[in-house]
Amino acid sequence: MAKRIAFFGLGNMGIPMAANLVKAGFEVCAFDLLSASVQKAVESGCSAAGSEKEALAGADFVISMLPNGAIAESLYIDGTGLLDLVHPSALIIDCSTIAASSSRRIGEEAKKRHIRAIDAPVSGGVGGAEGGTLAFMCGGEAADVEAAKEVLGPMGANIFHAGPAGAGQVAKACNNMLLAVHMIGTAEALQLGVDNGLDPKALSEIMLKSSGCNWSLEKYNPYPGVMDGVPASRDYTGGFMVKLMQKDLGLAMEAALQSKSSTPMGALANSLYGLHEQSGNESKAGLDFSSILQMFQQTSGE
Ligand code: NAD
């Protein structure tokens, strides 16, 4: 008999993730506050749940992909209280990107009730969710992460165990803070070269073979026209939105505050993305995060 999954949060990420689980042979019962989202899940082969409780019936796994920590804590503990409703044999996997403190709280509350729960935020965006190539960064007991691989496998290419509850969120915050920093540095360097008469393609080739080489330059060049198929070459549409990078930088700053860590580069990246989002006549929140290059174009040579 096919194993059952209760899936909460069928948004941009949740829909393709649930669709891949259906393709892998799982019975997926979908719940979202928006009926249009549930309808999309049904079109992908899920069954619709009219309530959170209905979704949980007979679930071997509970997966959530929610917008923020307050919603996740409300779903599992304070509001709906799924932790008190779920069958004790089910494994809870929260894939939402939320504060490590929220994930730790969900983990602790689950433990009190002898329920298995892990945090498993993802990297890879909507493209990774569609292609089943997400990277999962898991926090929780090793045995629970191992058991989760059965359902994470069809949705992802890499599954990492970062440490105890909340560690997946910390890993994601660290990774995305670093991503923001090297994207900004790459954009700044490319624009400096262009302002001094260099061809951005030639400069990119030089830096790719030199010590400035990094992921943003290699896979996601922010300068328009240098690389095919990246957001910079389609007016910064698609990809990973500025507002999502701002959210992740906010979570990194929150983690740094709690651990009293010094993250000056992350703090600067956070404020630069804030300035970028508000610059110009229209909000840049919906553009891809490599559009930060525009900030250096606006301030250079004028
Ligand atoms: P989204 O806003 O498109 O989807 C979230 C869904 O959750 C919505 O359909 C909403 O109605 C639903 N929801 C809200 N409260 C609910 C509740 N109580 N019960 C059930 N459903 C509820 O967001 P998204 O882009 O799919 O992102 C989801 C999570 O994944 C976020 O935490 C985000 O930071 C993270 N993430 C997103 C991306 C990306 O590129 N979009 C990449 C990596 C990680």
mmCIF file of C-alpha atoms and ligand atoms in Angstrom:
data_model
loop_
_atom_site.group_PDB
_atom_site.id
_atom_site.type_symbol
_atom_site.label_atom_id
_atom_site.label_comp_id
_atom_site.label_asym_id
_atom_site.label_seq_id
_atom_site.Cartn_x
_atom_site.Cartn_y
_atom_site.Cartn_z
ATOM 1 C CA MET A 1 0.000 0.000 0.000
ATOM 2 C CA ALA A 2 1.279 3.467 -0.876
ATOM 3 C CA LYS A 3 2.508 5.521 2.051
ATOM 4 C CA ARG A 4 0.538 8.649 2.877
ATOM 5 C CA ILE A 5 1.825 12.192 3.184
ATOM 6 C CA ALA A 6 -0.045 15.145 4.662
ATOM 7 C CA PHE A 7 1.292 18.238 2.864
ATOM 8 C CA PHE A 8 0.719 21.736 4.282
ATOM 9 C CA GLY A 9 1.505 24.882 2.237
ATOM 10 C CA LEU A 10 0.986 24.509 -1.509
ATOM 11 C CA GLY A 11 2.638 27.673 -2.784
ATOM 12 C CA ASN A 12 5.353 28.247 -5.382
ATOM 13 C CA MET A 13 7.561 25.617 -3.758
ATOM 14 C CA GLY A 14 4.984 23.288 -2.210
ATOM 15 C CA ILE A 15 3.111 22.510 -5.445
ATOM 16 C CA PRO A 16 6.085 21.125 -7.416
ATOM 17 C CA MET A 17 7.423 19.332 -4.323
ATOM 18 C CA ALA A 18 4.072 17.605 -3.758
ATOM 19 C CA ALA A 19 3.849 16.788 -7.478
ATOM 20 C CA ASN A 20 7.201 14.971 -7.315
ATOM 21 C CA LEU A 21 5.982 12.951 -4.334
ATOM 22 C CA VAL A 22 2.892 11.911 -6.287
ATOM 23 C CA LYS A 23 5.128 10.886 -9.215
ATOM 24 C CA ALA A 24 7.206 8.790 -6.790
ATOM 25 C CA GLY A 25 4.073 6.832 -5.806
ATOM 26 C CA PHE A 26 3.071 8.473 -2.526
ATOM 27 C CA GLU A 27 -0.527 9.336 -1.685
ATOM 28 C CA VAL A 28 -0.388 13.048 -0.953
ATOM 29 C CA CYS A 29 -3.211 14.767 0.895
ATOM 30 C CA ALA A 30 -2.884 18.539 0.490
ATOM 31 C CA PHE A 31 -4.030 21.358 2.747
ATOM 32 C CA ASP A 32 -3.624 25.096 2.196
ATOM 33 C CA LEU A 33 -5.575 28.078 3.491
ATOM 34 C CA LEU A 34 -6.154 29.116 -0.134
ATOM 35 C CA SER A 35 -8.568 26.843 -1.975
ATOM 36 C CA ALA A 36 -6.967 27.829 -5.318
ATOM 37 C CA SER A 37 -3.663 26.357 -4.073
ATOM 38 C CA VAL A 38 -5.385 23.128 -3.030
ATOM 39 C CA GLN A 39 -6.979 22.991 -6.473
ATOM 40 C CA LYS A 40 -3.542 23.275 -8.131
ATOM 41 C CA ALA A 41 -2.320 20.424 -5.925
ATOM 42 C CA VAL A 42 -5.269 18.299 -7.016
ATOM 43 C CA GLU A 43 -4.328 18.975 -10.657
ATOM 44 C CA SER A 44 -0.877 17.585 -9.776
ATOM 45 C CA GLY A 45 -2.400 14.359 -8.471
ATOM 46 C CA CYS A 46 -2.833 15.132 -4.754
ATOM 47 C CA SER A 47 -6.097 14.645 -2.898
ATOM 48 C CA ALA A 48 -7.689 17.688 -1.252
ATOM 49 C CA ALA A 49 -8.147 18.015 2.506
ATOM 50 C CA GLY A 50 -10.905 20.262 3.816
ATOM 51 C CA SER A 51 -9.128 20.786 7.126
ATOM 52 C CA GLU A 52 -5.754 20.260 8.782
ATOM 53 C CA LYS A 53 -7.173 17.293 10.710
ATOM 54 C CA GLU A 54 -8.509 15.683 7.552
ATOM 55 C CA ALA A 55 -5.074 15.951 5.918
ATOM 56 C CA LEU A 56 -3.483 14.126 8.845
ATOM 57 C CA ALA A 57 -5.672 11.006 8.611
ATOM 58 C CA GLY A 58 -3.432 7.946 8.195
ATOM 59 C CA ALA A 59 -0.367 10.080 7.425
ATOM 60 C CA ASP A 60 3.021 8.363 7.617
ATOM 61 C CA PHE A 61 4.760 11.693 6.961
ATOM 62 C CA VAL A 62 3.751 15.314 7.548
ATOM 63 C CA ILE A 63 5.490 17.854 5.326
ATOM 64 C CA SER A 64 5.086 21.629 5.578
ATOM 65 C CA MET A 65 6.310 24.419 3.286
ATOM 66 C CA LEU A 66 5.098 27.625 4.922
ATOM 67 C CA PRO A 67 5.905 31.338 4.624
ATOM 68 C CA ASN A 68 7.308 32.042 8.106
ATOM 69 C CA GLY A 69 8.017 30.892 11.662
ATOM 70 C CA ALA A 70 4.904 32.376 13.265
ATOM 71 C CA ILE A 71 2.727 30.362 10.860
ATOM 72 C CA ALA A 72 4.768 27.182 11.393
ATOM 73 C CA GLU A 73 4.615 27.536 15.202
ATOM 74 C CA SER A 74 0.889 28.222 14.994
ATOM 75 C CA LEU A 75 0.250 25.201 12.773
ATOM 76 C CA TYR A 76 2.237 22.796 14.950
ATOM 77 C CA ILE A 77 1.821 24.223 18.465
ATOM 78 C CA ASP A 78 -0.126 27.369 19.346
ATOM 79 C CA GLY A 79 -3.000 27.498 16.865
ATOM 80 C CA THR A 80 -4.040 24.321 15.085
ATOM 81 C CA GLY A 81 -1.700 22.289 17.312
ATOM 82 C CA LEU A 82 -0.852 19.507 14.860
ATOM 83 C CA LEU A 83 1.596 18.038 17.381
ATOM 84 C CA ASP A 84 -1.390 17.083 19.531
ATOM 85 C CA LEU A 85 -3.350 15.668 16.606
ATOM 86 C CA VAL A 86 -0.778 13.711 14.612
ATOM 87 C CA HIS A 87 -0.411 9.923 14.971
ATOM 88 C CA PRO A 88 2.692 9.197 17.102
ATOM 89 C CA SER A 89 4.243 7.041 14.355
ATOM 90 C CA ALA A 90 4.240 9.879 11.788
ATOM 91 C CA LEU A 91 7.437 11.756 10.959
ATOM 92 C CA ILE A 92 7.151 15.546 10.720
ATOM 93 C CA ILE A 93 9.378 17.342 8.201
ATOM 94 C CA ASP A 94 9.143 21.138 8.149
ATOM 95 C CA CYS A 95 10.790 22.413 4.955
ATOM 96 C CA SER A 96 9.892 26.089 5.540
ATOM 97 C CA THR A 97 12.699 28.629 5.907
ATOM 98 C CA ILE A 98 12.159 30.002 9.416
ATOM 99 C CA ALA A 99 14.238 31.150 12.399
ATOM 100 C CA ALA A 100 16.348 28.436 14.009
ATOM 101 C CA SER A 101 14.666 29.352 17.320
ATOM 102 C CA SER A 102 11.238 28.491 15.839
ATOM 103 C CA SER A 103 12.514 25.141 14.552
ATOM 104 C CA ARG A 104 14.125 24.388 17.924
ATOM 105 C CA ARG A 105 10.825 25.141 19.650
ATOM 106 C CA ILE A 106 8.878 22.856 17.301
ATOM 107 C CA GLY A 107 11.544 20.155 17.822
ATOM 108 C CA GLU A 108 11.379 20.468 21.626
ATOM 109 C CA GLU A 109 7.575 20.457 21.739
ATOM 110 C CA ALA A 110 7.507 17.390 19.480
ATOM 111 C CA LYS A 111 10.024 15.602 21.693
ATOM 112 C CA LYS A 112 7.869 16.273 24.785
ATOM 113 C CA ARG A 113 5.052 14.442 23.000
ATOM 114 C CA HIS A 114 7.350 11.593 21.770
ATOM 115 C CA ILE A 115 6.806 12.677 18.185
ATOM 116 C CA ARG A 116 9.599 12.647 15.605
ATOM 117 C CA ALA A 117 10.207 16.008 13.891
ATOM 118 C CA ILE A 118 13.004 17.529 11.821
ATOM 119 C CA ASP A 119 13.599 20.882 10.159
ATOM 120 C CA ALA A 120 14.630 20.557 6.507
ATOM 121 C CA PRO A 121 14.842 23.957 4.757
ATOM 122 C CA VAL A 122 15.841 23.855 1.128
ATOM 123 C CA SER A 123 18.137 25.495 -1.353
ATOM 124 C CA GLY A 124 17.455 25.396 -5.081
ATOM 125 C CA GLY A 125 14.334 27.537 -5.512
ATOM 126 C CA VAL A 126 11.326 26.822 -7.680
ATOM 127 C CA GLY A 127 13.518 25.317 -10.448
ATOM 128 C CA GLY A 128 15.012 22.858 -7.973
ATOM 129 C CA ALA A 129 11.551 22.037 -6.616
ATOM 130 C CA GLU A 130 10.259 21.356 -10.136
ATOM 131 C CA GLY A 131 13.275 19.307 -11.152
ATOM 132 C CA GLY A 132 13.428 17.345 -7.883
ATOM 133 C CA THR A 133 16.970 18.613 -7.336
ATOM 134 C CA LEU A 134 16.599 20.582 -4.092
ATOM 135 C CA ALA A 135 19.283 20.492 -1.397
ATOM 136 C CA PHE A 136 17.783 19.693 2.027
ATOM 137 C CA MET A 137 19.616 20.916 5.129
ATOM 138 C CA CYS A 138 18.246 18.900 8.003
ATOM 139 C CA GLY A 139 18.239 19.463 11.745
ATOM 140 C CA GLY A 140 17.150 16.779 14.194
ATOM 141 C CA GLU A 141 17.997 13.234 15.308
ATOM 142 C CA ALA A 142 20.190 11.316 12.825
ATOM 143 C CA ALA A 143 17.742 8.396 12.729
ATOM 144 C CA ASP A 144 14.858 10.728 11.866
ATOM 145 C CA VAL A 145 16.829 12.391 9.067
ATOM 146 C CA GLU A 146 17.644 8.912 7.752
ATOM 147 C CA ALA A 147 13.950 7.965 7.845
ATOM 148 C CA ALA A 148 13.018 11.217 6.075
ATOM 149 C CA LYS A 149 15.216 10.322 3.074
ATOM 150 C CA GLU A 150 12.423 8.115 1.746
ATOM 151 C CA VAL A 151 10.355 11.231 0.985
ATOM 152 C CA LEU A 152 13.108 13.829 0.598
ATOM 153 C CA GLY A 153 14.812 11.684 -2.078
ATOM 154 C CA PRO A 154 12.142 12.209 -4.770
ATOM 155 C CA MET A 155 12.259 15.978 -4.136
ATOM 156 C CA GLY A 156 15.994 16.526 -3.853
ATOM 157 C CA ALA A 157 19.461 15.718 -5.108
ATOM 158 C CA ASN A 158 21.339 16.333 -1.853
ATOM 159 C CA ILE A 159 20.257 15.647 1.716
ATOM 160 C CA PHE A 160 22.511 16.883 4.518
ATOM 161 C CA HIS A 161 22.296 16.315 8.264
ATOM 162 C CA ALA A 162 23.536 19.599 9.763
ATOM 163 C CA GLY A 163 23.032 18.744 13.474
ATOM 164 C CA PRO A 164 20.272 18.854 16.124
ATOM 165 C CA ALA A 165 16.875 20.601 15.787
ATOM 166 C CA GLY A 166 17.301 24.063 14.231
ATOM 167 C CA ALA A 167 20.677 23.210 12.673
ATOM 168 C CA GLY A 168 19.142 22.963 9.199
ATOM 169 C CA GLN A 169 17.939 26.558 9.533
ATOM 170 C CA VAL A 170 21.349 27.726 10.752
ATOM 171 C CA ALA A 171 23.046 26.037 7.777
ATOM 172 C CA LYS A 172 20.633 27.688 5.362
ATOM 173 C CA ALA A 173 21.077 31.142 6.964
ATOM 174 C CA CYS A 174 24.880 30.800 6.764
ATOM 175 C CA ASN A 175 24.771 29.652 3.136
ATOM 176 C CA ASN A 176 22.440 32.393 1.961
ATOM 177 C CA MET A 177 24.312 35.102 3.842
ATOM 178 C CA LEU A 178 27.484 34.005 2.050
ATOM 179 C CA LEU A 179 25.608 33.879 -1.257
ATOM 180 C CA ALA A 180 24.463 37.495 -0.788
ATOM 181 C CA VAL A 181 27.993 38.613 0.062
ATOM 182 C CA HIS A 182 29.653 36.998 -2.966
ATOM 183 C CA MET A 183 26.867 38.123 -5.298
ATOM 184 C CA ILE A 184 27.338 41.736 -4.171
ATOM 185 C CA GLY A 185 31.132 41.464 -4.460
ATOM 186 C CA THR A 186 30.848 39.955 -7.933
ATOM 187 C CA ALA A 187 28.452 42.677 -9.126
ATOM 188 C CA GLU A 188 30.669 45.423 -7.685
ATOM 189 C CA ALA A 189 33.812 43.999 -9.319
ATOM 190 C CA LEU A 190 32.156 43.561 -12.725
ATOM 191 C CA GLN A 191 30.812 47.117 -12.698
ATOM 192 C CA LEU A 192 34.213 48.507 -11.655
ATOM 193 C CA GLY A 193 35.738 46.738 -14.659
ATOM 194 C CA VAL A 194 33.070 48.042 -17.025
ATOM 195 C CA ASP A 195 33.436 51.595 -15.693
ATOM 196 C CA ASN A 196 37.122 51.309 -16.530
ATOM 197 C CA GLY A 197 36.527 50.201 -20.097
ATOM 198 C CA LEU A 198 36.555 46.421 -19.737
ATOM 199 C CA ASP A 199 34.182 44.054 -21.517
ATOM 200 C CA PRO A 200 32.203 42.253 -18.743
ATOM 201 C CA LYS A 201 32.496 38.958 -20.639
ATOM 202 C CA ALA A 202 36.287 39.210 -20.910
ATOM 203 C CA LEU A 203 36.571 40.252 -17.259
ATOM 204 C CA SER A 204 34.344 37.339 -16.215
ATOM 205 C CA GLU A 205 36.558 34.890 -18.140
ATOM 206 C CA ILE A 206 39.665 36.280 -16.436
ATOM 207 C CA MET A 207 38.174 36.115 -12.928
ATOM 208 C CA LEU A 208 36.778 32.616 -13.568
ATOM 209 C CA LYS A 209 40.356 31.386 -14.003
ATOM 210 C CA SER A 210 41.694 33.557 -11.174
ATOM 211 C CA SER A 211 41.309 33.728 -7.405
ATOM 212 C CA GLY A 212 38.094 35.788 -7.613
ATOM 213 C CA CYS A 213 36.191 32.801 -9.007
ATOM 214 C CA ASN A 214 33.007 32.017 -7.079
ATOM 215 C CA TRP A 215 29.522 30.531 -7.590
ATOM 216 C CA SER A 216 27.831 33.855 -8.498
ATOM 217 C CA LEU A 217 30.387 34.464 -11.236
ATOM 218 C CA GLU A 218 30.450 30.870 -12.468
ATOM 219 C CA LYS A 219 26.777 29.925 -12.442
ATOM 220 C CA TYR A 220 24.775 33.133 -12.067
ATOM 221 C CA ASN A 221 26.654 36.025 -13.661
ATOM 222 C CA PRO A 222 24.825 39.251 -12.634
ATOM 223 C CA TYR A 223 25.938 41.297 -15.664
ATOM 224 C CA PRO A 224 23.342 41.316 -18.485
ATOM 225 C CA GLY A 225 24.403 39.523 -21.650
ATOM 226 C CA VAL A 226 27.431 37.710 -20.226
ATOM 227 C CA MET A 227 25.732 34.363 -19.609
ATOM 228 C CA ASP A 228 22.714 32.746 -21.297
ATOM 229 C CA GLY A 229 19.791 31.420 -19.267
ATOM 230 C CA VAL A 230 20.397 33.411 -16.070
ATOM 231 C CA PRO A 231 18.044 36.127 -14.694
ATOM 232 C CA ALA A 232 20.523 38.914 -15.611
ATOM 233 C CA SER A 233 19.946 38.097 -19.271
ATOM 234 C CA ARG A 234 16.160 38.361 -19.003
ATOM 235 C CA ASP A 235 15.764 41.657 -17.133
ATOM 236 C CA TYR A 236 16.271 39.921 -13.779
ATOM 237 C CA THR A 237 12.974 38.048 -13.966
ATOM 238 C CA GLY A 238 12.535 34.562 -12.517
ATOM 239 C CA GLY A 239 15.165 33.119 -10.183
ATOM 240 C CA PHE A 240 15.492 33.999 -6.490
ATOM 241 C CA MET A 241 13.649 37.180 -5.591
ATOM 242 C CA VAL A 242 15.187 40.119 -3.723
ATOM 243 C CA LYS A 243 12.427 39.857 -1.087
ATOM 244 C CA LEU A 244 13.359 36.215 -0.381
ATOM 245 C CA MET A 245 17.033 37.134 -0.046
ATOM 246 C CA GLN A 246 16.017 39.917 2.348
ATOM 247 C CA LYS A 247 14.016 37.412 4.387
ATOM 248 C CA ASP A 248 16.989 35.021 4.583
ATOM 249 C CA LEU A 249 19.405 37.816 5.510
ATOM 250 C CA GLY A 250 16.977 38.881 8.241
ATOM 251 C CA LEU A 251 17.018 35.331 9.619
ATOM 252 C CA ALA A 252 20.834 35.278 9.473
ATOM 253 C CA MET A 253 20.961 38.579 11.400
ATOM 254 C CA GLU A 254 18.521 37.165 13.967
ATOM 255 C CA ALA A 255 20.713 34.080 14.434
ATOM 256 C CA ALA A 256 23.827 36.272 14.758
ATOM 257 C CA LEU A 257 22.138 38.410 17.406
ATOM 258 C CA GLN A 258 21.158 35.359 19.435
ATOM 259 C CA SER A 259 24.627 33.781 19.281
ATOM 260 C CA LYS A 260 26.374 37.192 19.660
ATOM 261 C CA SER A 261 28.305 36.470 16.455
ATOM 262 C CA SER A 262 30.024 39.188 14.474
ATOM 263 C CA THR A 263 28.680 39.259 10.896
ATOM 264 C CA PRO A 264 29.681 42.666 9.457
ATOM 265 C CA MET A 265 29.597 41.492 5.837
ATOM 266 C CA GLY A 266 26.172 39.927 6.334
ATOM 267 C CA ALA A 267 24.896 43.118 7.997
ATOM 268 C CA LEU A 268 26.172 45.211 5.099
ATOM 269 C CA ALA A 269 24.615 42.825 2.578
ATOM 270 C CA ASN A 270 21.340 43.075 4.497
ATOM 271 C CA SER A 271 21.329 46.849 4.363
ATOM 272 C CA LEU A 272 22.422 46.977 0.696
ATOM 273 C CA TYR A 273 19.549 44.680 -0.303
ATOM 274 C CA GLY A 274 17.191 46.952 1.686
ATOM 275 C CA LEU A 275 18.460 50.022 -0.185
ATOM 276 C CA HIS A 276 18.306 48.230 -3.517
ATOM 277 C CA GLU A 277 14.724 47.087 -2.950
ATOM 278 C CA GLN A 278 13.608 50.671 -2.399
ATOM 279 C CA SER A 279 15.704 52.357 -5.078
ATOM 280 C CA GLY A 280 14.101 53.740 -8.238
ATOM 281 C CA ASN A 281 10.434 54.333 -8.912
ATOM 282 C CA GLU A 282 9.235 50.768 -8.405
ATOM 283 C CA SER A 283 9.997 48.211 -5.720
ATOM 284 C CA LYS A 284 12.702 45.748 -6.742
ATOM 285 C CA ALA A 285 11.367 43.110 -4.343
ATOM 286 C CA GLY A 286 10.164 40.855 -7.163
ATOM 287 C CA LEU A 287 13.384 40.987 -9.205
ATOM 288 C CA ASP A 288 16.042 38.300 -9.000
ATOM 289 C CA PHE A 289 18.686 38.990 -6.321
ATOM 290 C CA SER A 290 21.460 39.380 -8.940
ATOM 291 C CA SER A 291 19.748 42.692 -9.860
ATOM 292 C CA ILE A 292 21.833 44.195 -7.031
ATOM 293 C CA LEU A 293 24.211 45.011 -9.919
ATOM 294 C CA GLN A 294 21.848 47.856 -10.879
ATOM 295 C CA MET A 295 22.765 49.577 -7.633
ATOM 296 C CA PHE A 296 26.377 49.920 -8.769
ATOM 297 C CA GLN A 297 25.324 50.997 -12.257
ATOM 298 C CA GLN A 298 23.204 53.768 -10.745
ATOM 299 C CA THR A 299 26.017 55.123 -8.587
ATOM 300 C CA SER A 300 28.918 54.735 -10.996
ATOM 301 C CA GLY A 301 30.030 57.194 -13.630
ATOM 302 C CA GLU A 302 27.250 59.714 -12.937
HETATM 303 P P1 NAD B 1 4.338 30.858 -1.020
HETATM 304 O O1 NAD B 1 3.926 32.094 -0.343
HETATM 305 O O2 NAD B 1 4.244 30.774 -2.508
HETATM 306 O O3 NAD B 1 3.544 29.593 -0.418
HETATM 307 C C1 NAD B 1 3.230 29.443 0.938
HETATM 308 C C2 NAD B 1 1.880 28.737 1.013
HETATM 309 O O4 NAD B 1 1.584 28.450 2.381
HETATM 310 C C3 NAD B 1 0.723 29.591 0.477
HETATM 311 O O5 NAD B 1 0.006 28.864 -0.499
HETATM 312 C C4 NAD B 1 -0.139 29.863 1.723
HETATM 313 O O6 NAD B 1 -1.514 29.989 1.454
HETATM 314 C C5 NAD B 1 0.175 28.630 2.546
HETATM 315 N N1 NAD B 1 -0.158 28.755 3.981
HETATM 316 C C6 NAD B 1 0.015 29.816 4.784
HETATM 317 N N2 NAD B 1 -0.423 29.519 6.022
HETATM 318 C C7 NAD B 1 -0.861 28.238 5.994
HETATM 319 C C8 NAD B 1 -1.405 27.362 6.956
HETATM 320 N N3 NAD B 1 -1.595 27.731 8.220
HETATM 321 N N4 NAD B 1 -1.746 26.116 6.572
HETATM 322 C C9 NAD B 1 -1.578 25.710 5.297
HETATM 323 N N5 NAD B 1 -1.064 26.495 4.336
HETATM 324 C C10 NAD B 1 -0.699 27.745 4.686
HETATM 325 O O7 NAD B 1 5.874 30.609 -0.554
HETATM 326 P P2 NAD B 1 6.981 29.701 -1.273
HETATM 327 O O8 NAD B 1 7.758 30.528 -2.238
HETATM 328 O O9 NAD B 1 6.364 28.409 -1.694
HETATM 329 O O10 NAD B 1 7.962 29.448 -0.048
HETATM 330 C C11 NAD B 1 7.638 28.564 1.013
HETATM 331 C C12 NAD B 1 8.826 28.472 1.944
HETATM 332 O O11 NAD B 1 9.975 28.029 1.195
HETATM 333 C C13 NAD B 1 9.225 29.800 2.577
HETATM 334 O O12 NAD B 1 9.590 29.573 3.896
HETATM 335 C C14 NAD B 1 10.388 30.272 1.716
HETATM 336 O O13 NAD B 1 11.276 31.122 2.409
HETATM 337 C C15 NAD B 1 11.046 28.951 1.366
HETATM 338 N N6 NAD B 1 11.843 28.965 0.142
HETATM 339 C C16 NAD B 1 11.338 29.547 -0.992
HETATM 340 C C17 NAD B 1 12.120 29.545 -2.143
HETATM 341 C C18 NAD B 1 11.596 30.171 -3.424
HETATM 342 O O14 NAD B 1 12.391 30.353 -4.362
HETATM 343 N N7 NAD B 1 10.315 30.476 -3.521
HETATM 344 C C19 NAD B 1 13.397 28.968 -2.153
HETATM 345 C C20 NAD B 1 13.853 28.331 -0.992
HETATM 346 C C21 NAD B 1 13.056 28.347 0.150
#
